[in-house]
PDB file of C-alpha atoms in Angstrom:
ATOM      1  CA  UNK F  26      85.670 -77.600 -43.989  1.00 50.00           C
ATOM      2  CA  UNK F  27      85.676 -80.896 -42.092  1.00 53.00           C
ATOM      3  CA  UNK F  28      89.509 -81.216 -42.058  1.00 56.00           C
ATOM      4  CA  UNK F  29      89.733 -77.630 -40.763  1.00 54.00           C
ATOM      5  CA  UNK F  30      87.213 -78.380 -38.010  1.00 51.00           C
ATOM      6  CA  UNK F  31      89.152 -81.505 -37.025  1.00 53.00           C
ATOM      7  CA  UNK F  32      92.422 -79.500 -36.947  1.00 51.00           C
ATOM      8  CA  UNK F  33      90.895 -76.823 -34.715  1.00 50.00           C
ATOM      9  CA  UNK F  34      89.505 -79.406 -32.314  1.00 54.00           C
ATOM     10  CA  UNK F  35      92.866 -81.190 -32.191  1.00 53.00           C
ATOM     11  CA  UNK F  36      94.635 -77.887 -31.522  1.00 51.00           C
ATOM     12  CA  UNK F  37      92.262 -77.012 -28.680  1.00 49.00           C
ATOM     13  CA  UNK F  38      92.608 -80.494 -27.233  1.00 48.00           C
ATOM     14  CA  UNK F  39      96.422 -80.290 -27.313  1.00 49.00           C
ATOM     15  CA  UNK F  40      96.411 -76.836 -25.706  1.00 48.00           C
ATOM     16  CA  UNK F  41      94.550 -78.215 -22.704  1.00 46.00           C
ATOM     17  CA  UNK F  42      96.232 -81.623 -22.575  1.00 52.00           C
ATOM     18  CA  UNK F  43      98.497 -80.411 -19.765  1.00 69.00           C
ATOM     19  CA  UNK F  44      95.782 -78.412 -17.972  1.00 81.00           C
ATOM     20  CA  UNK F  45      94.392 -79.877 -14.742  1.00 92.00           C
ATOM     21  CA  UNK F  46      90.760 -80.884 -14.871  1.00 95.00           C
ATOM     22  CA  UNK F  47      88.289 -78.473 -13.398  1.00 98.00           C
ATOM     23  CA  UNK F  48      86.464 -79.645 -10.292  1.00 98.00           C
ATOM     24  CA  UNK F  49      83.045 -78.948  -8.789  1.00 98.00           C
ATOM     25  CA  UNK F  50      81.743 -78.178  -5.352  1.00 98.00           C
ATOM     26  CA  UNK F  51      78.459 -77.015  -3.812  1.00 98.00           C
ATOM     27  CA  UNK F  52      78.192 -74.048  -1.447  1.00 98.00           C
ATOM     28  CA  UNK F  53      74.561 -73.491  -0.403  1.00 96.00           C
ATOM     29  CA  UNK F  54      72.842 -72.526  -3.679  1.00 97.00           C
ATOM     30  CA  UNK F  55      76.131 -71.990  -5.502  1.00 98.00           C
ATOM     31  CA  UNK F  56      77.640 -74.352  -8.046  1.00 98.00           C
ATOM     32  CA  UNK F  57      81.362 -73.575  -7.817  1.00 98.00           C
ATOM     33  CA  UNK F  58      83.739 -74.467 -10.663  1.00 98.00           C
ATOM     34  CA  UNK F  59      87.299 -74.613  -9.374  1.00 98.00           C
ATOM     35  CA  UNK F  60      90.695 -74.884 -11.060  1.00 97.00           C
ATOM     36  CA  UNK F  61      94.174 -73.353 -10.888  1.00 96.00           C
ATOM     37  CA  UNK F  62      93.738 -72.113 -14.468  1.00 95.00           C
ATOM     38  CA  UNK F  63      90.879 -69.816 -13.396  1.00 97.00           C
ATOM     39  CA  UNK F  64      91.478 -66.237 -12.250  1.00 94.00           C
ATOM     40  CA  UNK F  65      91.140 -66.335  -8.437  1.00 94.00           C
ATOM     41  CA  UNK F  66      90.649 -70.107  -8.723  1.00 97.00           C
ATOM     42  CA  UNK F  67      86.902 -70.357  -9.228  1.00 98.00           C
ATOM     43  CA  UNK F  68      83.699 -69.340 -11.015  1.00 98.00           C
ATOM     44  CA  UNK F  69      80.488 -69.216  -8.977  1.00 98.00           C
ATOM     45  CA  UNK F  70      77.030 -69.898 -10.423  1.00 98.00           C
ATOM     46  CA  UNK F  71      73.703 -69.350  -8.694  1.00 98.00           C
ATOM     47  CA  UNK F  72      72.410 -72.738  -9.805  1.00 98.00           C
ATOM     48  CA  UNK F  73      69.579 -72.396 -10.131  1.00 97.00           C
ATOM     49  CA  UNK F  74      68.442 -68.851  -9.551  1.00 98.00           C
ATOM     50  CA  UNK F  75      64.854 -69.340 -10.730  1.00 98.00           C
ATOM     51  CA  UNK F  76      62.296 -71.319 -12.695  1.00 98.00           C
ATOM     52  CA  UNK F  77      60.051 -68.980 -14.667  1.00 98.00           C
ATOM     53  CA  UNK F  78      56.596 -68.658 -16.224  1.00 98.00           C
ATOM     54  CA  UNK F  79      55.572 -67.169 -19.564  1.00 98.00           C
ATOM     55  CA  UNK F  80      54.424 -63.551 -20.061  1.00 98.00           C
ATOM     56  CA  UNK F  81      57.468 -62.451 -18.077  1.00 98.00           C
ATOM     57  CA  UNK F  82      58.906 -59.598 -20.159  1.00 98.00           C
ATOM     58  CA  UNK F  83      56.769 -56.887 -18.549  1.00 97.00           C
ATOM     59  CA  UNK F  84      55.759 -58.734 -15.366  1.00 98.00           C
ATOM     60  CA  UNK F  85      56.845 -58.297 -11.778  1.00 98.00           C
ATOM     61  CA  UNK F  86      59.697 -60.739 -11.155  1.00 97.00           C
ATOM     62  CA  UNK F  87      57.910 -62.267  -8.159  1.00 97.00           C
ATOM     63  CA  UNK F  88      54.953 -63.149 -10.407  1.00 97.00           C
ATOM     64  CA  UNK F  89      57.286 -64.756 -12.956  1.00 98.00           C
ATOM     65  CA  UNK F  90      59.237 -67.078 -10.692  1.00 98.00           C
ATOM     66  CA  UNK F  91      58.035 -70.464  -9.450  1.00 98.00           C
ATOM     67  CA  UNK F  92      59.535 -71.497  -6.127  1.00 98.00           C
ATOM     68  CA  UNK F  93      61.915 -74.450  -6.014  1.00 98.00           C
ATOM     69  CA  UNK F  94      64.428 -76.215  -3.820  1.00 98.00           C
ATOM     70  CA  UNK F  95      67.705 -77.795  -4.943  1.00 98.00           C
ATOM     71  CA  UNK F  96      69.206 -80.908  -3.334  1.00 98.00           C
ATOM     72  CA  UNK F  97      72.738 -82.218  -3.747  1.00 98.00           C
ATOM     73  CA  UNK F  98      72.291 -85.912  -4.551  1.00 98.00           C
ATOM     74  CA  UNK F  99      75.938 -86.853  -4.989  1.00 98.00           C
ATOM     75  CA  UNK F 100      79.436 -85.621  -5.750  1.00 98.00           C
ATOM     76  CA  UNK F 101      82.034 -88.047  -7.072  1.00 98.00           C
ATOM     77  CA  UNK F 102      85.219 -88.688  -5.104  1.00 98.00           C
ATOM     78  CA  UNK F 103      87.255 -86.792  -7.708  1.00 98.00           C
ATOM     79  CA  UNK F 104      84.837 -83.815  -7.553  1.00 98.00           C
ATOM     80  CA  UNK F 105      84.241 -84.000 -11.293  1.00 98.00           C
ATOM     81  CA  UNK F 106      80.631 -85.266 -11.411  1.00 98.00           C
ATOM     82  CA  UNK F 107      77.799 -83.709  -9.437  1.00 99.00           C
ATOM     83  CA  UNK F 108      74.138 -84.717  -9.374  1.00 98.00           C
ATOM     84  CA  UNK F 109      71.497 -82.207  -8.261  1.00 98.00           C
ATOM     85  CA  UNK F 110      67.716 -82.441  -8.024  1.00 98.00           C
ATOM     86  CA  UNK F 111      65.409 -79.440  -8.195  1.00 98.00           C
ATOM     87  CA  UNK F 112      61.861 -79.826  -6.927  1.00 98.00           C
ATOM     88  CA  UNK F 113      59.653 -77.087  -8.375  1.00 98.00           C
ATOM     89  CA  UNK F 114      56.650 -76.016  -6.302  1.00 98.00           C
ATOM     90  CA  UNK F 115      54.207 -77.196  -8.987  1.00 97.00           C
ATOM     91  CA  UNK F 116      55.579 -80.741  -8.613  1.00 98.00           C
ATOM     92  CA  UNK F 117      58.063 -80.867 -11.495  1.00 98.00           C
ATOM     93  CA  UNK F 118      61.339 -82.707 -10.811  1.00 98.00           C
ATOM     94  CA  UNK F 119      64.477 -81.557 -12.630  1.00 98.00           C
ATOM     95  CA  UNK F 120      67.603 -83.728 -12.372  1.00 99.00           C
ATOM     96  CA  UNK F 121      70.996 -82.284 -13.281  1.00 99.00           C
ATOM     97  CA  UNK F 122      74.166 -84.257 -13.998  1.00 99.00           C
ATOM     98  CA  UNK F 123      77.123 -81.864 -14.186  1.00 99.00           C
ATOM     99  CA  UNK F 124      80.532 -83.122 -15.331  1.00 98.00           C
ATOM    100  CA  UNK F 125      83.822 -81.212 -15.364  1.00 98.00           C
ATOM    101  CA  UNK F 126      86.895 -81.737 -17.546  1.00 97.00           C
ATOM    102  CA  UNK F 127      89.954 -79.609 -18.286  1.00 95.00           C
ATOM    103  CA  UNK F 128      88.254 -77.302 -20.800  1.00 96.00           C
ATOM    104  CA  UNK F 129      84.523 -77.550 -20.204  1.00 98.00           C
ATOM    105  CA  UNK F 130      81.666 -78.390 -17.902  1.00 98.00           C
ATOM    106  CA  UNK F 131      78.784 -80.452 -19.318  1.00 98.00           C
ATOM    107  CA  UNK F 132      75.169 -80.252 -18.164  1.00 99.00           C
ATOM    108  CA  UNK F 133      72.688 -83.089 -18.813  1.00 98.00           C
ATOM    109  CA  UNK F 134      69.255 -82.055 -17.513  1.00 99.00           C
ATOM    110  CA  UNK F 135      66.053 -84.102 -17.315  1.00 98.00           C
ATOM    111  CA  UNK F 136      62.801 -82.310 -16.486  1.00 98.00           C
ATOM    112  CA  UNK F 137      59.856 -84.561 -15.577  1.00 98.00           C
ATOM    113  CA  UNK F 138      56.295 -83.766 -14.562  1.00 98.00           C
ATOM    114  CA  UNK F 139      54.975 -86.635 -12.403  1.00 98.00           C
ATOM    115  CA  UNK F 140      51.751 -84.785 -11.574  1.00 98.00           C
ATOM    116  CA  UNK F 141      48.313 -84.814 -13.187  1.00 98.00           C
ATOM    117  CA  UNK F 142      48.504 -81.054 -13.894  1.00 98.00           C
ATOM    118  CA  UNK F 143      50.373 -79.218 -16.651  1.00 98.00           C
ATOM    119  CA  UNK F 144      53.414 -77.292 -15.434  1.00 98.00           C
ATOM    120  CA  UNK F 145      53.979 -73.604 -16.126  1.00 97.00           C
ATOM    121  CA  UNK F 146      57.771 -73.913 -15.859  1.00 98.00           C
ATOM    122  CA  UNK F 147      58.902 -72.597 -19.234  1.00 98.00           C
ATOM    123  CA  UNK F 148      62.499 -71.550 -18.602  1.00 98.00           C
ATOM    124  CA  UNK F 149      65.191 -71.433 -15.942  1.00 98.00           C
ATOM    125  CA  UNK F 150      68.093 -69.186 -14.967  1.00 98.00           C
ATOM    126  CA  UNK F 151      71.641 -70.270 -14.096  1.00 98.00           C
ATOM    127  CA  UNK F 152      73.249 -66.972 -13.006  1.00 98.00           C
ATOM    128  CA  UNK F 153      76.996 -67.086 -13.770  1.00 98.00           C
ATOM    129  CA  UNK F 154      79.098 -64.518 -11.891  1.00 98.00           C
ATOM    130  CA  UNK F 155      82.087 -63.347 -13.924  1.00 98.00           C
ATOM    131  CA  UNK F 156      83.566 -60.336 -12.143  1.00 98.00           C
ATOM    132  CA  UNK F 157      86.623 -62.289 -10.982  1.00 97.00           C
ATOM    133  CA  UNK F 158      87.132 -63.905 -14.394  1.00 98.00           C
ATOM    134  CA  UNK F 159      86.983 -60.589 -16.259  1.00 98.00           C
ATOM    135  CA  UNK F 160      89.201 -58.823 -13.728  1.00 97.00           C
ATOM    136  CA  UNK F 161      86.676 -56.530 -12.066  1.00 96.00           C
ATOM    137  CA  UNK F 162      85.852 -56.039  -8.409  1.00 91.00           C
ATOM    138  CA  UNK F 163      82.606 -57.846  -7.594  1.00 88.00           C
ATOM    139  CA  UNK F 164      81.746 -55.068  -5.131  1.00 87.00           C
ATOM    140  CA  UNK F 165      82.596 -52.166  -7.453  1.00 89.00           C
ATOM    141  CA  UNK F 166      79.970 -49.460  -7.975  1.00 92.00           C
ATOM    142  CA  UNK F 167      80.090 -49.519 -11.788  1.00 95.00           C
ATOM    143  CA  UNK F 168      78.192 -52.758 -12.492  1.00 96.00           C
ATOM    144  CA  UNK F 169      78.720 -52.328 -16.253  1.00 97.00           C
ATOM    145  CA  UNK F 170      82.521 -52.115 -16.005  1.00 98.00           C
ATOM    146  CA  UNK F 171      83.002 -55.672 -17.300  1.00 98.00           C
ATOM    147  CA  UNK F 172      81.014 -55.165 -20.530  1.00 98.00           C
ATOM    148  CA  UNK F 173      84.118 -54.563 -22.728  1.00 98.00           C
ATOM    149  CA  UNK F 174      85.185 -58.135 -21.852  1.00 98.00           C
ATOM    150  CA  UNK F 175      81.787 -59.705 -22.691  1.00 98.00           C
ATOM    151  CA  UNK F 176      80.633 -60.918 -26.099  1.00 98.00           C
ATOM    152  CA  UNK F 177      78.006 -62.631 -28.209  1.00 98.00           C
ATOM    153  CA  UNK F 178      77.678 -63.284 -31.925  1.00 98.00           C
ATOM    154  CA  UNK F 179      75.660 -60.928 -34.141  1.00 97.00           C
ATOM    155  CA  UNK F 180      75.553 -60.700 -37.950  1.00 95.00           C
ATOM    156  CA  UNK F 181      78.310 -63.261 -38.353  1.00 94.00           C
ATOM    157  CA  UNK F 182      80.800 -61.625 -35.983  1.00 97.00           C
ATOM    158  CA  UNK F 183      81.882 -61.707 -32.352  1.00 98.00           C
ATOM    159  CA  UNK F 184      80.671 -58.446 -30.813  1.00 98.00           C
ATOM    160  CA  UNK F 185      81.975 -57.081 -27.528  1.00 98.00           C
ATOM    161  CA  UNK F 186      79.034 -55.763 -25.552  1.00 98.00           C
ATOM    162  CA  UNK F 187      80.564 -52.312 -25.097  1.00 98.00           C
ATOM    163  CA  UNK F 188      80.344 -51.909 -28.893  1.00 98.00           C
ATOM    164  CA  UNK F 189      76.828 -53.280 -29.475  1.00 98.00           C
ATOM    165  CA  UNK F 190      74.340 -50.788 -30.917  1.00 98.00           C
ATOM    166  CA  UNK F 191      71.545 -50.266 -30.277  1.00 98.00           C
ATOM    167  CA  UNK F 192      71.761 -50.879 -26.539  1.00 98.00           C
ATOM    168  CA  UNK F 193      68.257 -50.803 -25.101  1.00 98.00           C
ATOM    169  CA  UNK F 194      67.771 -48.865 -21.873  1.00 98.00           C
ATOM    170  CA  UNK F 195      64.029 -49.066 -21.133  1.00 97.00           C
ATOM    171  CA  UNK F 196      62.260 -51.936 -19.369  1.00 98.00           C
ATOM    172  CA  UNK F 197      60.416 -52.780 -16.164  1.00 97.00           C
ATOM    173  CA  UNK F 198      63.821 -53.286 -14.494  1.00 98.00           C
ATOM    174  CA  UNK F 199      67.079 -51.624 -15.548  1.00 97.00           C
ATOM    175  CA  UNK F 200      69.948 -51.941 -16.423  1.00 97.00           C
ATOM    176  CA  UNK F 201      70.961 -55.151 -18.237  1.00 98.00           C
ATOM    177  CA  UNK F 202      70.325 -56.498 -21.729  1.00 98.00           C
ATOM    178  CA  UNK F 203      68.360 -59.435 -23.148  1.00 98.00           C
ATOM    179  CA  UNK F 204      68.774 -61.048 -26.566  1.00 98.00           C
ATOM    180  CA  UNK F 205      65.927 -63.304 -27.667  1.00 98.00           C
ATOM    181  CA  UNK F 206      66.180 -65.980 -30.395  1.00 96.00           C
ATOM    182  CA  UNK F 207      63.538 -65.934 -33.126  1.00 94.00           C
ATOM    183  CA  UNK F 208      61.823 -69.105 -31.947  1.00 93.00           C
ATOM    184  CA  UNK F 209      61.007 -67.705 -28.487  1.00 97.00           C
ATOM    185  CA  UNK F 210      58.144 -65.223 -27.938  1.00 97.00           C
ATOM    186  CA  UNK F 211      59.528 -61.829 -26.983  1.00 98.00           C
ATOM    187  CA  UNK F 212      56.846 -61.689 -24.282  1.00 98.00           C
ATOM    188  CA  UNK F 213      58.511 -64.557 -22.399  1.00 98.00           C
ATOM    189  CA  UNK F 214      61.976 -63.325 -21.411  1.00 98.00           C
ATOM    190  CA  UNK F 215      63.632 -61.520 -18.512  1.00 98.00           C
ATOM    191  CA  UNK F 216      62.012 -58.142 -17.675  1.00 98.00           C
ATOM    192  CA  UNK F 217      65.239 -56.281 -18.406  1.00 98.00           C
ATOM    193  CA  UNK F 218      65.867 -54.136 -21.521  1.00 98.00           C
ATOM    194  CA  UNK F 219      65.150 -56.324 -24.565  1.00 98.00           C
ATOM    195  CA  UNK F 220      67.410 -55.815 -27.572  1.00 98.00           C
ATOM    196  CA  UNK F 221      65.879 -55.787 -31.072  1.00 98.00           C
ATOM    197  CA  UNK F 222      68.970 -57.700 -32.223  1.00 98.00           C
ATOM    198  CA  UNK F 223      68.711 -61.468 -32.732  1.00 97.00           C
ATOM    199  CA  UNK F 224      71.803 -63.521 -31.791  1.00 97.00           C
ATOM    200  CA  UNK F 225      73.420 -65.708 -34.443  1.00 96.00           C
ATOM    201  CA  UNK F 226      73.699 -68.624 -32.054  1.00 96.00           C
ATOM    202  CA  UNK F 227      73.329 -69.622 -28.414  1.00 96.00           C
ATOM    203  CA  UNK F 228      76.811 -68.643 -27.231  1.00 98.00           C
ATOM    204  CA  UNK F 229      77.460 -65.850 -24.774  1.00 98.00           C
ATOM    205  CA  UNK F 230      80.782 -65.310 -23.046  1.00 98.00           C
ATOM    206  CA  UNK F 231      83.669 -63.126 -21.957  1.00 98.00           C
ATOM    207  CA  UNK F 232      87.437 -62.801 -21.970  1.00 98.00           C
ATOM    208  CA  UNK F 233      89.599 -62.978 -18.865  1.00 98.00           C
ATOM    209  CA  UNK F 234      91.113 -59.834 -17.428  1.00 98.00           C
ATOM    210  CA  UNK F 235      94.464 -60.556 -19.066  1.00 98.00           C
ATOM    211  CA  UNK F 236      92.760 -61.619 -22.350  1.00 98.00           C
ATOM    212  CA  UNK F 237      94.547 -64.983 -22.242  1.00 98.00           C
ATOM    213  CA  UNK F 238      91.420 -67.076 -21.657  1.00 98.00           C
ATOM    214  CA  UNK F 239      87.793 -67.046 -22.670  1.00 98.00           C
ATOM    215  CA  UNK F 240      84.634 -68.273 -21.014  1.00 98.00           C
ATOM    216  CA  UNK F 241      81.456 -69.166 -22.923  1.00 98.00           C
ATOM    217  CA  UNK F 242      78.182 -70.917 -22.148  1.00 98.00           C
ATOM    218  CA  UNK F 243      75.370 -72.421 -24.224  1.00 98.00           C
ATOM    219  CA  UNK F 244      72.255 -74.447 -23.484  1.00 98.00           C
ATOM    220  CA  UNK F 245      69.917 -76.246 -25.867  1.00 97.00           C
ATOM    221  CA  UNK F 246      67.173 -75.307 -26.093  1.00 97.00           C
ATOM    222  CA  UNK F 247      67.693 -71.797 -24.798  1.00 97.00           C
ATOM    223  CA  UNK F 248      65.182 -69.094 -23.894  1.00 98.00           C
ATOM    224  CA  UNK F 249      67.421 -66.033 -23.984  1.00 98.00           C
ATOM    225  CA  UNK F 250      70.919 -64.671 -23.694  1.00 98.00           C
ATOM    226  CA  UNK F 251      71.146 -62.152 -20.891  1.00 98.00           C
ATOM    227  CA  UNK F 252      73.634 -59.719 -19.361  1.00 98.00           C
ATOM    228  CA  UNK F 253      72.619 -58.976 -15.797  1.00 97.00           C
ATOM    229  CA  UNK F 254      73.386 -56.679 -12.893  1.00 96.00           C
ATOM    230  CA  UNK F 255      75.643 -58.956 -10.817  1.00 97.00           C
ATOM    231  CA  UNK F 256      78.508 -58.947 -13.338  1.00 98.00           C
ATOM    232  CA  UNK F 257      76.760 -62.044 -14.635  1.00 98.00           C
ATOM    233  CA  UNK F 258      76.010 -63.665 -17.972  1.00 98.00           C
ATOM    234  CA  UNK F 259      73.165 -66.064 -18.706  1.00 98.00           C
ATOM    235  CA  UNK F 260      72.235 -68.615 -21.306  1.00 98.00           C
ATOM    236  CA  UNK F 261      68.855 -69.348 -19.741  1.00 98.00           C
ATOM    237  CA  UNK F 262      67.594 -72.772 -20.751  1.00 98.00           C
ATOM    238  CA  UNK F 263      64.139 -73.428 -22.127  1.00 98.00           C
ATOM    239  CA  UNK F 264      61.777 -76.081 -20.759  1.00 98.00           C
ATOM    240  CA  UNK F 265      58.638 -74.996 -22.626  1.00 98.00           C
ATOM    241  CA  UNK F 266      56.182 -76.311 -20.044  1.00 98.00           C
ATOM    242  CA  UNK F 267      55.463 -79.942 -19.237  1.00 98.00           C
ATOM    243  CA  UNK F 268      52.233 -81.842 -19.717  1.00 98.00           C
ATOM    244  CA  UNK F 269      51.254 -84.431 -17.084  1.00 98.00           C
ATOM    245  CA  UNK F 270      53.729 -87.313 -17.272  1.00 98.00           C
ATOM    246  CA  UNK F 271      55.936 -85.524 -19.819  1.00 98.00           C
ATOM    247  CA  UNK F 272      59.757 -85.631 -19.734  1.00 98.00           C
ATOM    248  CA  UNK F 273      62.169 -83.337 -21.594  1.00 98.00           C
ATOM    249  CA  UNK F 274      65.936 -83.351 -22.029  1.00 98.00           C
ATOM    250  CA  UNK F 275      68.136 -80.247 -22.003  1.00 98.00           C
ATOM    251  CA  UNK F 276      71.884 -80.041 -22.515  1.00 98.00           C
ATOM    252  CA  UNK F 277      74.448 -77.381 -21.802  1.00 98.00           C
ATOM    253  CA  UNK F 278      78.148 -76.566 -21.948  1.00 98.00           C
ATOM    254  CA  UNK F 279      80.461 -74.145 -20.259  1.00 98.00           C
ATOM    255  CA  UNK F 280      83.722 -73.675 -22.165  1.00 98.00           C
ATOM    256  CA  UNK F 281      86.887 -72.388 -20.513  1.00 98.00           C
ATOM    257  CA  UNK F 282      89.593 -72.150 -23.167  1.00 98.00           C
ATOM    258  CA  UNK F 283      92.649 -70.217 -24.174  1.00 97.00           C
ATOM    259  CA  UNK F 284      91.712 -67.081 -26.119  1.00 98.00           C
ATOM    260  CA  UNK F 285      91.067 -68.854 -29.411  1.00 98.00           C
ATOM    261  CA  UNK F 286      87.663 -67.927 -30.828  1.00 98.00           C
ATOM    262  CA  UNK F 287      87.879 -70.263 -33.878  1.00 97.00           C
ATOM    263  CA  UNK F 288      88.590 -73.174 -31.512  1.00 97.00           C
ATOM    264  CA  UNK F 289      85.581 -72.172 -29.400  1.00 98.00           C
ATOM    265  CA  UNK F 290      83.343 -72.083 -32.466  1.00 97.00           C
ATOM    266  CA  UNK F 291      84.655 -75.459 -33.623  1.00 96.00           C
ATOM    267  CA  UNK F 292      83.850 -77.063 -30.276  1.00 97.00           C
ATOM    268  CA  UNK F 293      80.463 -75.380 -30.214  1.00 97.00           C
ATOM    269  CA  UNK F 294      79.601 -76.586 -33.731  1.00 95.00           C
ATOM    270  CA  UNK F 295      80.489 -80.141 -32.714  1.00 96.00           C
ATOM    271  CA  UNK F 296      78.500 -80.022 -29.467  1.00 97.00           C
ATOM    272  CA  UNK F 297      75.465 -78.161 -30.865  1.00 96.00           C
ATOM    273  CA  UNK F 298      75.321 -79.001 -34.582  1.00 90.00           C
ATOM    274  CA  UNK F 299      71.835 -77.536 -35.137  1.00 82.00           C
ATOM    275  CA  UNK F 300      72.118 -74.695 -32.641  1.00 71.00           C
ATOM    276  CA  UNK F 301      72.223 -71.600 -34.816  1.00 58.00           C
ATOM    277  CA  UNK F 302      69.865 -68.811 -35.692  1.00 49.00           C
ATOM    278  CA  UNK F 303      66.436 -70.356 -36.478  1.00 43.00           C
TER     279      UNK F 303
END
């Protein structure tokens, strides 16, 4: 198995050896990934959309979210490394170092509670907009049109979302779909329709409109995988609360590869060796 994994990683590396590195920029609350290899040249992420409390599955969204501000600390001269700082209203500081290469974007996140009070920040939402990548009009009326391009892994297989059954349709807010890992309480996820299906791993992604590329994202630890109403996909990362003085580390990856699912899984296994169904 190890020689096969090494061969797949080498193949993926060679495929992108001639691909220009992705770059990063900041536009208000948007993290923008740019590169000539991307459809329409960029992917936009609401980074971060929200920090969230527990008991969220049936709650009003305004009661779930904890206010925050995000500051751009620095952007390297080559636009490949960005540092952001989120200040959550309960006093928590979350520092993000985001680094781009030709085939991925890496997130190194440090959440620290400098206060004398426990923090209720349990999870956070990067909202990744993928209409352009999947080839659909971001202003189109059918907000589920991109689902045949989107995927996650269930029962050992890649499943396109248009083929997933059951597809839950009842929740406080509709439409959308949430998949919750076993180690996260089902009371603590997005108040959109919650699937009874448990994902095999923390990857969620989509194929480009021409099916030549794929996009995927994973965070560790993660709270949920989520398909939303802005032609977006989420791997929402888990903080789990912070005691006074406590610090936690979170990591994440966005993969932008040629349409080679085995190569994606090989990279994912290397980057997240323990990140499979609990």
